[in-house]
Amino acid sequence: MVRRHTSAYTARWGSDPYTDCWPWAEAMMRWWQAEGMPGGYMAVEPGEGEADLVPAALAETLRLSMARQPHRLLAELDMDMTARELGYWVKRDSMYPRPGTPGWPAPDGPHQAVWRQVFAGGDEERCRRLQLESLFLLESLAQYTAQDPPRRAAAARYRLRNHTIIYTHVADTAPVLGIRGPVYVSDPLAYQGVGIEDLRATDPASPVS
């Protein structure tokens, strides 16, 4: 699943999916650690230096979510589903592949070393702590983003009417995180009024230049 998605994604976008998840992961971590935000405390007691590794876990849960939902663009992932994805893979005695194996391959690109440190370093307890930290972060971000109903009302009505969904997408967090884009989505009307600075429409099945 992951290998197949990686090959298709790289052929389309010209980059590794894990690499493209990192700007979102880093922005999420900055939001989490900002003054007055939930990251003022650590939801899970970290080991020494582990806070710096949380973006690796965030980027990986985004990458794995894309592999599970290949019909969705990165920006269109369901935040609640994404928050839980990594937990399935790192669960003790999980039926999922182990990191670094063909079923759960390491990514290519500039962040491969930190991925291997987190997921293929042999410290399963640390891996689970980072997964839980990313879970709490993503759940908090989704809740925070959804707390502005007037701003999101038009988009929510459109999504419900046309797609029978109203869940919070990764793209919805862009204004909260300060992501200026480009943010690629398949239906820009589903984000009307949300406040994304550089929203771009693209067919999920078509190459992007």
PDB file of N, CA, C and O in Angstrom, residues 75-111:
ATOM      1  N   ALA A  75      -3.969  17.755   1.200  1.00  0.00           N
ATOM      2  CA  ALA A  75      -4.735  18.811   1.860  1.00  0.00           C
ATOM      3  C   ALA A  75      -6.175  18.403   2.149  1.00  0.00           C
ATOM      4  O   ALA A  75      -6.860  19.075   2.925  1.00  0.00           O
ATOM      5  N   GLU A  76      -6.630  17.308   1.542  1.00  0.00           N
ATOM      6  CA  GLU A  76      -8.026  16.894   1.720  1.00  0.00           C
ATOM      7  C   GLU A  76      -8.187  15.732   2.688  1.00  0.00           C
ATOM      8  O   GLU A  76      -9.282  15.195   2.829  1.00  0.00           O
ATOM      9  N   LEU A  77      -7.122  15.360   3.384  1.00  0.00           N
ATOM     10  CA  LEU A  77      -7.229  14.286   4.363  1.00  0.00           C
ATOM     11  C   LEU A  77      -8.110  14.705   5.531  1.00  0.00           C
ATOM     12  O   LEU A  77      -8.091  15.853   5.970  1.00  0.00           O
ATOM     13  N   ASP A  78      -8.860  13.758   6.039  1.00  0.00           N
ATOM     14  CA  ASP A  78      -9.680  13.936   7.235  1.00  0.00           C
ATOM     15  C   ASP A  78      -8.746  14.007   8.445  1.00  0.00           C
ATOM     16  O   ASP A  78      -7.992  13.073   8.715  1.00  0.00           O
ATOM     17  N   MET A  79      -8.792  15.120   9.192  1.00  0.00           N
ATOM     18  CA  MET A  79      -7.884  15.299  10.311  1.00  0.00           C
ATOM     19  C   MET A  79      -8.059  14.237  11.392  1.00  0.00           C
ATOM     20  O   MET A  79      -7.083  13.774  11.984  1.00  0.00           O
ATOM     21  N   ASP A  80      -9.293  13.844  11.669  1.00  0.00           N
ATOM     22  CA  ASP A  80      -9.524  12.846  12.724  1.00  0.00           C
ATOM     23  C   ASP A  80      -8.953  11.484  12.327  1.00  0.00           C
ATOM     24  O   ASP A  80      -8.320  10.804  13.142  1.00  0.00           O
ATOM     25  N   MET A  81      -9.179  11.082  11.078  1.00  0.00           N
ATOM     26  CA  MET A  81      -8.619   9.809  10.605  1.00  0.00           C
ATOM     27  C   MET A  81      -7.098   9.866  10.581  1.00  0.00           C
ATOM     28  O   MET A  81      -6.419   8.912  10.969  1.00  0.00           O
ATOM     29  N   THR A  82      -6.574  10.990  10.143  1.00  0.00           N
ATOM     30  CA  THR A  82      -5.125  11.155  10.062  1.00  0.00           C
ATOM     31  C   THR A  82      -4.485  11.080  11.445  1.00  0.00           C
ATOM     32  O   THR A  82      -3.423  10.472  11.626  1.00  0.00           O
ATOM     33  N   ALA A  83      -5.131  11.682  12.433  1.00  0.00           N
ATOM     34  CA  ALA A  83      -4.583  11.682  13.787  1.00  0.00           C
ATOM     35  C   ALA A  83      -4.389  10.268  14.323  1.00  0.00           C
ATOM     36  O   ALA A  83      -3.455  10.013  15.094  1.00  0.00           O
ATOM     37  N   ARG A  84      -5.231   9.342  13.909  1.00  0.00           N
ATOM     38  CA  ARG A  84      -5.210   7.983  14.449  1.00  0.00           C
ATOM     39  C   ARG A  84      -4.381   7.003  13.615  1.00  0.00           C
ATOM     40  O   ARG A  84      -4.073   5.901  14.081  1.00  0.00           O
ATOM     41  N   GLU A  85      -4.017   7.390  12.412  1.00  0.00           N
ATOM     42  CA  GLU A  85      -3.398   6.441  11.480  1.00  0.00           C
ATOM     43  C   GLU A  85      -2.116   5.813  12.021  1.00  0.00           C
ATOM     44  O   GLU A  85      -1.954   4.587  11.987  1.00  0.00           O
ATOM     45  N   LEU A  86      -1.206   6.609  12.507  1.00  0.00           N
ATOM     46  CA  LEU A  86       0.081   6.067  12.940  1.00  0.00           C
ATOM     47  C   LEU A  86      -0.081   5.088  14.092  1.00  0.00           C
ATOM     48  O   LEU A  86       0.698   4.140  14.222  1.00  0.00           O
ATOM     49  N   GLY A  87      -1.107   5.293  14.905  1.00  0.00           N
ATOM     50  CA  GLY A  87      -1.329   4.396  16.033  1.00  0.00           C
ATOM     51  C   GLY A  87      -1.570   2.957  15.621  1.00  0.00           C
ATOM     52  O   GLY A  87      -1.205   2.024  16.355  1.00  0.00           O
ATOM     53  N   TYR A  88      -2.179   2.745  14.460  1.00  0.00           N
ATOM     54  CA  TYR A  88      -2.408   1.381  13.988  1.00  0.00           C
ATOM     55  C   TYR A  88      -1.085   0.679  13.684  1.00  0.00           C
ATOM     56  O   TYR A  88      -0.948  -0.525  13.885  1.00  0.00           O
ATOM     57  N   TRP A  89      -0.137   1.439  13.188  1.00  0.00           N
ATOM     58  CA  TRP A  89       1.129   0.869  12.729  1.00  0.00           C
ATOM     59  C   TRP A  89       2.105   0.594  13.863  1.00  0.00           C
ATOM     60  O   TRP A  89       2.896  -0.351  13.777  1.00  0.00           O
ATOM     61  N   VAL A  90       2.092   1.427  14.898  1.00  0.00           N
ATOM     62  CA  VAL A  90       3.077   1.267  15.975  1.00  0.00           C
ATOM     63  C   VAL A  90       2.524   0.504  17.173  1.00  0.00           C
ATOM     64  O   VAL A  90       3.233   0.293  18.150  1.00  0.00           O
ATOM     65  N   LYS A  91       1.277   0.091  17.105  1.00  0.00           N
ATOM     66  CA  LYS A  91       0.675  -0.644  18.210  1.00  0.00           C
ATOM     67  C   LYS A  91       1.446  -1.933  18.475  1.00  0.00           C
ATOM     68  O   LYS A  91       1.850  -2.638  17.548  1.00  0.00           O
ATOM     69  N   ARG A  92       1.630  -2.219  19.757  1.00  0.00           N
ATOM     70  CA  ARG A  92       2.342  -3.447  20.117  1.00  0.00           C
ATOM     71  C   ARG A  92       1.588  -4.663  19.565  1.00  0.00           C
ATOM     72  O   ARG A  92       0.362  -4.743  19.642  1.00  0.00           O
ATOM     73  N   ASP A  93       2.342  -5.613  18.995  1.00  0.00           N
ATOM     74  CA  ASP A  93       1.768  -6.819  18.395  1.00  0.00           C
ATOM     75  C   ASP A  93       0.831  -6.488  17.239  1.00  0.00           C
ATOM     76  O   ASP A  93      -0.106  -7.233  16.945  1.00  0.00           O
ATOM     77  N   SER A  94       1.085  -5.359  16.578  1.00  0.00           N
ATOM     78  CA  SER A  94       0.265  -4.966  15.442  1.00  0.00           C
ATOM     79  C   SER A  94       0.444  -5.951  14.287  1.00  0.00           C
ATOM     80  O   SER A  94       1.520  -6.529  14.095  1.00  0.00           O
ATOM     81  N   MET A  95      -0.617  -6.128  13.505  1.00  0.00           N
ATOM     82  CA  MET A  95      -0.558  -6.954  12.305  1.00  0.00           C
ATOM     83  C   MET A  95       0.041  -6.184  11.127  1.00  0.00           C
ATOM     84  O   MET A  95       0.256  -6.755  10.060  1.00  0.00           O
ATOM     85  N   TYR A  96       0.289  -4.892  11.334  1.00  0.00           N
ATOM     86  CA  TYR A  96       0.856  -4.073  10.262  1.00  0.00           C
ATOM     87  C   TYR A  96       2.347  -4.388  10.109  1.00  0.00           C
ATOM     88  O   TYR A  96       2.987  -4.884  11.036  1.00  0.00           O
ATOM     89  N   PRO A  97       2.925  -4.070   8.932  1.00  0.00           N
ATOM     90  CA  PRO A  97       4.362  -4.319   8.733  1.00  0.00           C
ATOM     91  C   PRO A  97       5.224  -3.522   9.700  1.00  0.00           C
ATOM     92  O   PRO A  97       4.801  -2.507  10.249  1.00  0.00           O
ATOM     93  N   ARG A  98       6.427  -3.970   9.890  1.00  0.00           N
ATOM     94  CA  ARG A  98       7.369  -3.255  10.728  1.00  0.00           C
ATOM     95  C   ARG A  98       8.087  -2.200   9.902  1.00  0.00           C
ATOM     96  O   ARG A  98       8.290  -2.365   8.704  1.00  0.00           O
ATOM     97  N   PRO A  99       8.488  -1.085  10.540  1.00  0.00           N
ATOM     98  CA  PRO A  99       9.163  -0.025   9.793  1.00  0.00           C
ATOM     99  C   PRO A  99      10.476  -0.497   9.182  1.00  0.00           C
ATOM    100  O   PRO A  99      11.221  -1.262   9.794  1.00  0.00           O
ATOM    101  N   GLY A 100      10.718  -0.042   7.969  1.00  0.00           N
ATOM    102  CA  GLY A 100      11.929  -0.415   7.264  1.00  0.00           C
ATOM    103  C   GLY A 100      11.796  -1.661   6.422  1.00  0.00           C
ATOM    104  O   GLY A 100      12.718  -2.012   5.676  1.00  0.00           O
ATOM    105  N   THR A 101      10.629  -2.340   6.522  1.00  0.00           N
ATOM    106  CA  THR A 101      10.369  -3.520   5.694  1.00  0.00           C
ATOM    107  C   THR A 101       9.674  -3.083   4.415  1.00  0.00           C
ATOM    108  O   THR A 101       9.213  -1.943   4.307  1.00  0.00           O
ATOM    109  N   PRO A 102       9.564  -3.980   3.415  1.00  0.00           N
ATOM    110  CA  PRO A 102       8.900  -3.592   2.168  1.00  0.00           C
ATOM    111  C   PRO A 102       7.475  -3.093   2.359  1.00  0.00           C
ATOM    112  O   PRO A 102       7.004  -2.230   1.611  1.00  0.00           O
ATOM    113  N   GLY A 103       6.771  -3.610   3.384  1.00  0.00           N
ATOM    114  CA  GLY A 103       5.405  -3.164   3.605  1.00  0.00           C
ATOM    115  C   GLY A 103       5.302  -1.792   4.241  1.00  0.00           C
ATOM    116  O   GLY A 103       4.260  -1.134   4.151  1.00  0.00           O
ATOM    117  N   TRP A 104       6.367  -1.373   4.915  1.00  0.00           N
ATOM    118  CA  TRP A 104       6.417  -0.043   5.528  1.00  0.00           C
ATOM    119  C   TRP A 104       7.800   0.531   5.256  1.00  0.00           C
ATOM    120  O   TRP A 104       8.664   0.588   6.120  1.00  0.00           O
ATOM    121  N   PRO A 105       8.019   0.964   4.025  1.00  0.00           N
ATOM    122  CA  PRO A 105       9.363   1.372   3.620  1.00  0.00           C
ATOM    123  C   PRO A 105       9.743   2.750   4.148  1.00  0.00           C
ATOM    124  O   PRO A 105       8.884   3.599   4.395  1.00  0.00           O
ATOM    125  N   ALA A 106      11.041   2.936   4.304  1.00  0.00           N
ATOM    126  CA  ALA A 106      11.549   4.271   4.638  1.00  0.00           C
ATOM    127  C   ALA A 106      11.295   5.206   3.464  1.00  0.00           C
ATOM    128  O   ALA A 106      11.295   4.784   2.311  1.00  0.00           O
ATOM    129  N   PRO A 107      11.073   6.484   3.730  1.00  0.00           N
ATOM    130  CA  PRO A 107      10.898   7.443   2.643  1.00  0.00           C
ATOM    131  C   PRO A 107      12.229   7.789   1.999  1.00  0.00           C
ATOM    132  O   PRO A 107      13.297   7.521   2.562  1.00  0.00           O
ATOM    133  N   ASP A 108      12.166   8.382   0.830  1.00  0.00           N
ATOM    134  CA  ASP A 108      13.341   8.981   0.218  1.00  0.00           C
ATOM    135  C   ASP A 108      13.382  10.453   0.608  1.00  0.00           C
ATOM    136  O   ASP A 108      12.464  10.964   1.243  1.00  0.00           O
ATOM    137  N   GLY A 109      14.447  11.130   0.229  1.00  0.00           N
ATOM    138  CA  GLY A 109      14.488  12.564   0.445  1.00  0.00           C
ATOM    139  C   GLY A 109      15.266  12.970   1.676  1.00  0.00           C
ATOM    140  O   GLY A 109      15.867  12.141   2.377  1.00  0.00           O
ATOM    141  N   PRO A 110      15.248  14.262   1.991  1.00  0.00           N
ATOM    142  CA  PRO A 110      16.131  14.826   3.021  1.00  0.00           C
ATOM    143  C   PRO A 110      15.805  14.432   4.451  1.00  0.00           C
ATOM    144  O   PRO A 110      16.629  14.638   5.343  1.00  0.00           O
ATOM    145  N   HIS A 111      14.618  13.877   4.685  1.00  0.00           N
ATOM    146  CA  HIS A 111      14.227  13.550   6.063  1.00  0.00           C
ATOM    147  C   HIS A 111      14.309  12.057   6.358  1.00  0.00           C
ATOM    148  O   HIS A 111      13.794  11.591   7.368  1.00  0.00           O
TER     149      HIS A 111
END
